[in-house]
Amino acid sequence: MLDIHIGFKRGILFIKLIGDLNKSTVLKLNEEVTSLIEENQIRNVVFNVSKLKTIDDNGIGSLLINYEISKKNEGLSLLCGINKNIYGKISDSNLLKYMYETSNELDAIRLLEGYNG
């Protein structure tokens, strides 16, 4: 089960993921978020993962795809709120080599405003 909450503030798309991001839920993320980013050429995206219970390689791959789309749109894709449930899987992957990590959404806004300024 994956719940996705989408908001748009200060030119930044905020995505809060709740539940499990895995093989059986990644299609939902692709349909609701990835297509939105691609079709609207959204530059900056913040994924709040503080409420994710689990993530697998499919979920990490999907986040990387969103990173690539943001990069193509001359923006950034960030992760915020990496919790203890998913920290090991994320740190073992290459995800943090590409996506910035912040502790919360306010820090993400500050980082993106500095990047765009």
JSON list of C-alpha atoms in Angstrom, two decimals:
[
{"chain": "A", "resi": 1, "resn": "MET", "atom": "CA", "xyz": [0.00, 0.00, 0.00]},
{"chain": "A", "resi": 2, "resn": "LEU", "atom": "CA", "xyz": [1.28, 3.43, -0.96]},
{"chain": "A", "resi": 3, "resn": "ASP", "atom": "CA", "xyz": [-0.39, 6.76, -0.27]},
{"chain": "A", "resi": 4, "resn": "ILE", "atom": "CA", "xyz": [0.86, 9.77, -2.18]},
{"chain": "A", "resi": 5, "resn": "HIS", "atom": "CA", "xyz": [0.20, 13.36, -1.11]},
{"chain": "A", "resi": 6, "resn": "ILE", "atom": "CA", "xyz": [1.08, 16.01, -3.68]},
{"chain": "A", "resi": 7, "resn": "GLY", "atom": "CA", "xyz": [1.54, 19.73, -3.06]},
{"chain": "A", "resi": 8, "resn": "PHE", "atom": "CA", "xyz": [3.07, 22.62, -4.95]},
{"chain": "A", "resi": 9, "resn": "LYS", "atom": "CA", "xyz": [4.69, 25.50, -3.04]},
{"chain": "A", "resi": 10, "resn": "ARG", "atom": "CA", "xyz": [7.09, 28.20, -4.17]},
{"chain": "A", "resi": 11, "resn": "GLY", "atom": "CA", "xyz": [7.64, 26.54, -7.53]},
{"chain": "A", "resi": 12, "resn": "ILE", "atom": "CA", "xyz": [8.55, 23.21, -5.91]},
{"chain": "A", "resi": 13, "resn": "LEU", "atom": "CA", "xyz": [6.59, 19.98, -6.21]},
{"chain": "A", "resi": 14, "resn": "PHE", "atom": "CA", "xyz": [6.35, 18.22, -2.84]},
{"chain": "A", "resi": 15, "resn": "ILE", "atom": "CA", "xyz": [5.57, 14.51, -2.79]},
{"chain": "A", "resi": 16, "resn": "LYS", "atom": "CA", "xyz": [4.91, 12.78, 0.54]},
{"chain": "A", "resi": 17, "resn": "LEU", "atom": "CA", "xyz": [5.12, 9.01, 0.30]},
{"chain": "A", "resi": 18, "resn": "ILE", "atom": "CA", "xyz": [3.38, 6.94, 2.99]},
{"chain": "A", "resi": 19, "resn": "GLY", "atom": "CA", "xyz": [3.55, 3.14, 3.24]},
{"chain": "A", "resi": 20, "resn": "ASP", "atom": "CA", "xyz": [5.61, 0.91, 0.97]},
{"chain": "A", "resi": 21, "resn": "LEU", "atom": "CA", "xyz": [7.43, 1.84, -2.22]},
{"chain": "A", "resi": 22, "resn": "ASN", "atom": "CA", "xyz": [8.10, -1.48, -3.89]},
{"chain": "A", "resi": 23, "resn": "LYS", "atom": "CA", "xyz": [7.46, -3.63, -6.95]},
{"chain": "A", "resi": 24, "resn": "SER", "atom": "CA", "xyz": [3.72, -3.71, -6.33]},
{"chain": "A", "resi": 25, "resn": "THR", "atom": "CA", "xyz": [3.29, 0.04, -5.68]},
{"chain": "A", "resi": 26, "resn": "VAL", "atom": "CA", "xyz": [5.83, 1.67, -7.98]},
{"chain": "A", "resi": 27, "resn": "LEU", "atom": "CA", "xyz": [3.32, 1.83, -10.85]},
{"chain": "A", "resi": 28, "resn": "LYS", "atom": "CA", "xyz": [1.14, 4.12, -8.72]},
{"chain": "A", "resi": 29, "resn": "LEU", "atom": "CA", "xyz": [4.08, 6.49, -8.22]},
{"chain": "A", "resi": 30, "resn": "ASN", "atom": "CA", "xyz": [4.83, 6.44, -11.94]},
{"chain": "A", "resi": 31, "resn": "GLU", "atom": "CA", "xyz": [1.21, 7.15, -12.87]},
{"chain": "A", "resi": 32, "resn": "GLU", "atom": "CA", "xyz": [0.58, 9.88, -10.31]},
{"chain": "A", "resi": 33, "resn": "VAL", "atom": "CA", "xyz": [3.96, 11.57, -9.98]},
{"chain": "A", "resi": 34, "resn": "THR", "atom": "CA", "xyz": [6.41, 10.71, -12.74]},
{"chain": "A", "resi": 35, "resn": "SER", "atom": "CA", "xyz": [3.92, 11.52, -15.49]},
{"chain": "A", "resi": 36, "resn": "LEU", "atom": "CA", "xyz": [3.02, 14.80, -13.72]},
{"chain": "A", "resi": 37, "resn": "ILE", "atom": "CA", "xyz": [6.68, 15.86, -13.56]},
{"chain": "A", "resi": 38, "resn": "GLU", "atom": "CA", "xyz": [7.33, 14.88, -17.16]},
{"chain": "A", "resi": 39, "resn": "GLU", "atom": "CA", "xyz": [4.17, 16.32, -18.74]},
{"chain": "A", "resi": 40, "resn": "ASN", "atom": "CA", "xyz": [4.45, 19.65, -16.89]},
{"chain": "A", "resi": 41, "resn": "GLN", "atom": "CA", "xyz": [8.25, 19.93, -17.14]},
{"chain": "A", "resi": 42, "resn": "ILE", "atom": "CA", "xyz": [8.53, 20.44, -13.39]},
{"chain": "A", "resi": 43, "resn": "ARG", "atom": "CA", "xyz": [12.06, 21.31, -12.40]},
{"chain": "A", "resi": 44, "resn": "ASN", "atom": "CA", "xyz": [12.31, 20.86, -8.65]},
{"chain": "A", "resi": 45, "resn": "VAL", "atom": "CA", "xyz": [10.82, 17.95, -6.72]},
{"chain": "A", "resi": 46, "resn": "VAL", "atom": "CA", "xyz": [11.07, 17.03, -3.04]},
{"chain": "A", "resi": 47, "resn": "PHE", "atom": "CA", "xyz": [10.23, 13.50, -1.99]},
{"chain": "A", "resi": 48, "resn": "ASN", "atom": "CA", "xyz": [9.36, 13.32, 1.69]},
{"chain": "A", "resi": 49, "resn": "VAL", "atom": "CA", "xyz": [10.05, 9.69, 2.61]},
{"chain": "A", "resi": 50, "resn": "SER", "atom": "CA", "xyz": [9.73, 10.06, 6.38]},
{"chain": "A", "resi": 51, "resn": "LYS", "atom": "CA", "xyz": [6.57, 7.89, 6.43]},
{"chain": "A", "resi": 52, "resn": "LEU", "atom": "CA", "xyz": [7.82, 5.10, 4.16]},
{"chain": "A", "resi": 53, "resn": "LYS", "atom": "CA", "xyz": [7.85, 1.73, 5.90]},
{"chain": "A", "resi": 54, "resn": "THR", "atom": "CA", "xyz": [9.80, -0.10, 3.19]},
{"chain": "A", "resi": 55, "resn": "ILE", "atom": "CA", "xyz": [11.52, 0.52, -0.12]},
{"chain": "A", "resi": 56, "resn": "ASP", "atom": "CA", "xyz": [13.00, -1.98, -2.56]},
{"chain": "A", "resi": 57, "resn": "ASP", "atom": "CA", "xyz": [15.15, -1.73, -5.69]},
{"chain": "A", "resi": 58, "resn": "ASN", "atom": "CA", "xyz": [12.08, -0.96, -7.81]},
{"chain": "A", "resi": 59, "resn": "GLY", "atom": "CA", "xyz": [11.22, 1.98, -5.57]},
{"chain": "A", "resi": 60, "resn": "ILE", "atom": "CA", "xyz": [14.78, 3.28, -5.65]},
{"chain": "A", "resi": 61, "resn": "GLY", "atom": "CA", "xyz": [14.78, 2.92, -9.44]},
{"chain": "A", "resi": 62, "resn": "SER", "atom": "CA", "xyz": [11.58, 4.93, -9.68]},
{"chain": "A", "resi": 63, "resn": "LEU", "atom": "CA", "xyz": [13.05, 7.73, -7.55]},
{"chain": "A", "resi": 64, "resn": "LEU", "atom": "CA", "xyz": [16.11, 7.74, -9.84]},
{"chain": "A", "resi": 65, "resn": "ILE", "atom": "CA", "xyz": [13.85, 8.07, -12.89]},
{"chain": "A", "resi": 66, "resn": "ASN", "atom": "CA", "xyz": [12.22, 11.12, -11.30]},
{"chain": "A", "resi": 67, "resn": "TYR", "atom": "CA", "xyz": [15.67, 12.52, -10.56]},
{"chain": "A", "resi": 68, "resn": "GLU", "atom": "CA", "xyz": [16.63, 12.11, -14.24]},
{"chain": "A", "resi": 69, "resn": "ILE", "atom": "CA", "xyz": [13.47, 13.90, -15.38]},
{"chain": "A", "resi": 70, "resn": "SER", "atom": "CA", "xyz": [14.10, 16.80, -12.97]},
{"chain": "A", "resi": 71, "resn": "LYS", "atom": "CA", "xyz": [17.69, 17.01, -14.18]},
{"chain": "A", "resi": 72, "resn": "LYS", "atom": "CA", "xyz": [16.52, 17.06, -17.82]},
{"chain": "A", "resi": 73, "resn": "ASN", "atom": "CA", "xyz": [14.20, 19.94, -16.82]},
{"chain": "A", "resi": 74, "resn": "GLU", "atom": "CA", "xyz": [17.24, 21.77, -15.36]},
{"chain": "A", "resi": 75, "resn": "GLY", "atom": "CA", "xyz": [16.16, 21.22, -11.77]},
{"chain": "A", "resi": 76, "resn": "LEU", "atom": "CA", "xyz": [16.85, 19.06, -8.76]},
{"chain": "A", "resi": 77, "resn": "SER", "atom": "CA", "xyz": [15.17, 16.16, -7.05]},
{"chain": "A", "resi": 78, "resn": "LEU", "atom": "CA", "xyz": [15.65, 15.84, -3.29]},
{"chain": "A", "resi": 79, "resn": "LEU", "atom": "CA", "xyz": [14.88, 13.33, -0.57]},
{"chain": "A", "resi": 80, "resn": "CYS", "atom": "CA", "xyz": [13.91, 14.47, 2.88]},
{"chain": "A", "resi": 81, "resn": "GLY", "atom": "CA", "xyz": [13.18, 12.64, 6.10]},
{"chain": "A", "resi": 82, "resn": "ILE", "atom": "CA", "xyz": [14.99, 9.36, 5.48]},
{"chain": "A", "resi": 83, "resn": "ASN", "atom": "CA", "xyz": [13.92, 7.22, 8.44]},
{"chain": "A", "resi": 84, "resn": "LYS", "atom": "CA", "xyz": [15.51, 4.17, 10.08]},
{"chain": "A", "resi": 85, "resn": "ASN", "atom": "CA", "xyz": [13.19, 1.76, 8.23]},
{"chain": "A", "resi": 86, "resn": "ILE", "atom": "CA", "xyz": [14.58, 2.67, 4.81]},
{"chain": "A", "resi": 87, "resn": "TYR", "atom": "CA", "xyz": [17.98, 4.16, 5.64]},
{"chain": "A", "resi": 88, "resn": "GLY", "atom": "CA", "xyz": [19.92, 0.93, 5.09]},
{"chain": "A", "resi": 89, "resn": "LYS", "atom": "CA", "xyz": [18.39, 0.22, 1.68]},
{"chain": "A", "resi": 90, "resn": "ILE", "atom": "CA", "xyz": [18.86, 3.80, 0.51]},
{"chain": "A", "resi": 91, "resn": "SER", "atom": "CA", "xyz": [22.43, 4.08, 1.77]},
{"chain": "A", "resi": 92, "resn": "ASP", "atom": "CA", "xyz": [23.32, 0.75, 0.10]},
{"chain": "A", "resi": 93, "resn": "SER", "atom": "CA", "xyz": [22.00, 2.05, -3.22]},
{"chain": "A", "resi": 94, "resn": "ASN", "atom": "CA", "xyz": [23.50, 4.77, -5.41]},
{"chain": "A", "resi": 95, "resn": "LEU", "atom": "CA", "xyz": [20.53, 7.05, -4.78]},
{"chain": "A", "resi": 96, "resn": "LEU", "atom": "CA", "xyz": [22.33, 9.54, -2.54]},
{"chain": "A", "resi": 97, "resn": "LYS", "atom": "CA", "xyz": [25.08, 9.94, -5.12]},
{"chain": "A", "resi": 98, "resn": "TYR", "atom": "CA", "xyz": [22.49, 11.70, -7.27]},
{"chain": "A", "resi": 99, "resn": "MET", "atom": "CA", "xyz": [19.77, 13.11, -5.04]},
{"chain": "A", "resi": 100, "resn": "TYR", "atom": "CA", "xyz": [20.42, 15.60, -2.28]},
{"chain": "A", "resi": 101, "resn": "GLU", "atom": "CA", "xyz": [19.22, 14.66, 1.18]},
{"chain": "A", "resi": 102, "resn": "THR", "atom": "CA", "xyz": [17.71, 17.07, 3.68]},
{"chain": "A", "resi": 103, "resn": "SER", "atom": "CA", "xyz": [16.21, 16.43, 7.08]},
{"chain": "A", "resi": 104, "resn": "ASN", "atom": "CA", "xyz": [12.94, 18.25, 6.37]},
{"chain": "A", "resi": 105, "resn": "GLU", "atom": "CA", "xyz": [10.97, 20.17, 3.76]},
{"chain": "A", "resi": 106, "resn": "LEU", "atom": "CA", "xyz": [12.02, 23.60, 5.04]},
{"chain": "A", "resi": 107, "resn": "ASP", "atom": "CA", "xyz": [15.69, 22.72, 4.51]},
{"chain": "A", "resi": 108, "resn": "ALA", "atom": "CA", "xyz": [14.77, 21.45, 1.04]},
{"chain": "A", "resi": 109, "resn": "ILE", "atom": "CA", "xyz": [13.15, 24.81, 0.20]},
{"chain": "A", "resi": 110, "resn": "ARG", "atom": "CA", "xyz": [16.25, 26.66, 1.40]},
{"chain": "A", "resi": 111, "resn": "LEU", "atom": "CA", "xyz": [18.53, 24.44, -0.65]},
{"chain": "A", "resi": 112, "resn": "LEU", "atom": "CA", "xyz": [16.44, 24.79, -3.80]},
{"chain": "A", "resi": 113, "resn": "GLU", "atom": "CA", "xyz": [16.07, 28.55, -3.44]},
{"chain": "A", "resi": 114, "resn": "GLY", "atom": "CA", "xyz": [19.85, 28.81, -3.14]},
{"chain": "A", "resi": 115, "resn": "TYR", "atom": "CA", "xyz": [20.27, 26.60, -6.21]},
{"chain": "A", "resi": 116, "resn": "ASN", "atom": "CA", "xyz": [17.81, 28.62, -8.28]},
{"chain": "A", "resi": 117, "resn": "GLY", "atom": "CA", "xyz": [18.92, 32.01, -6.97]}
]
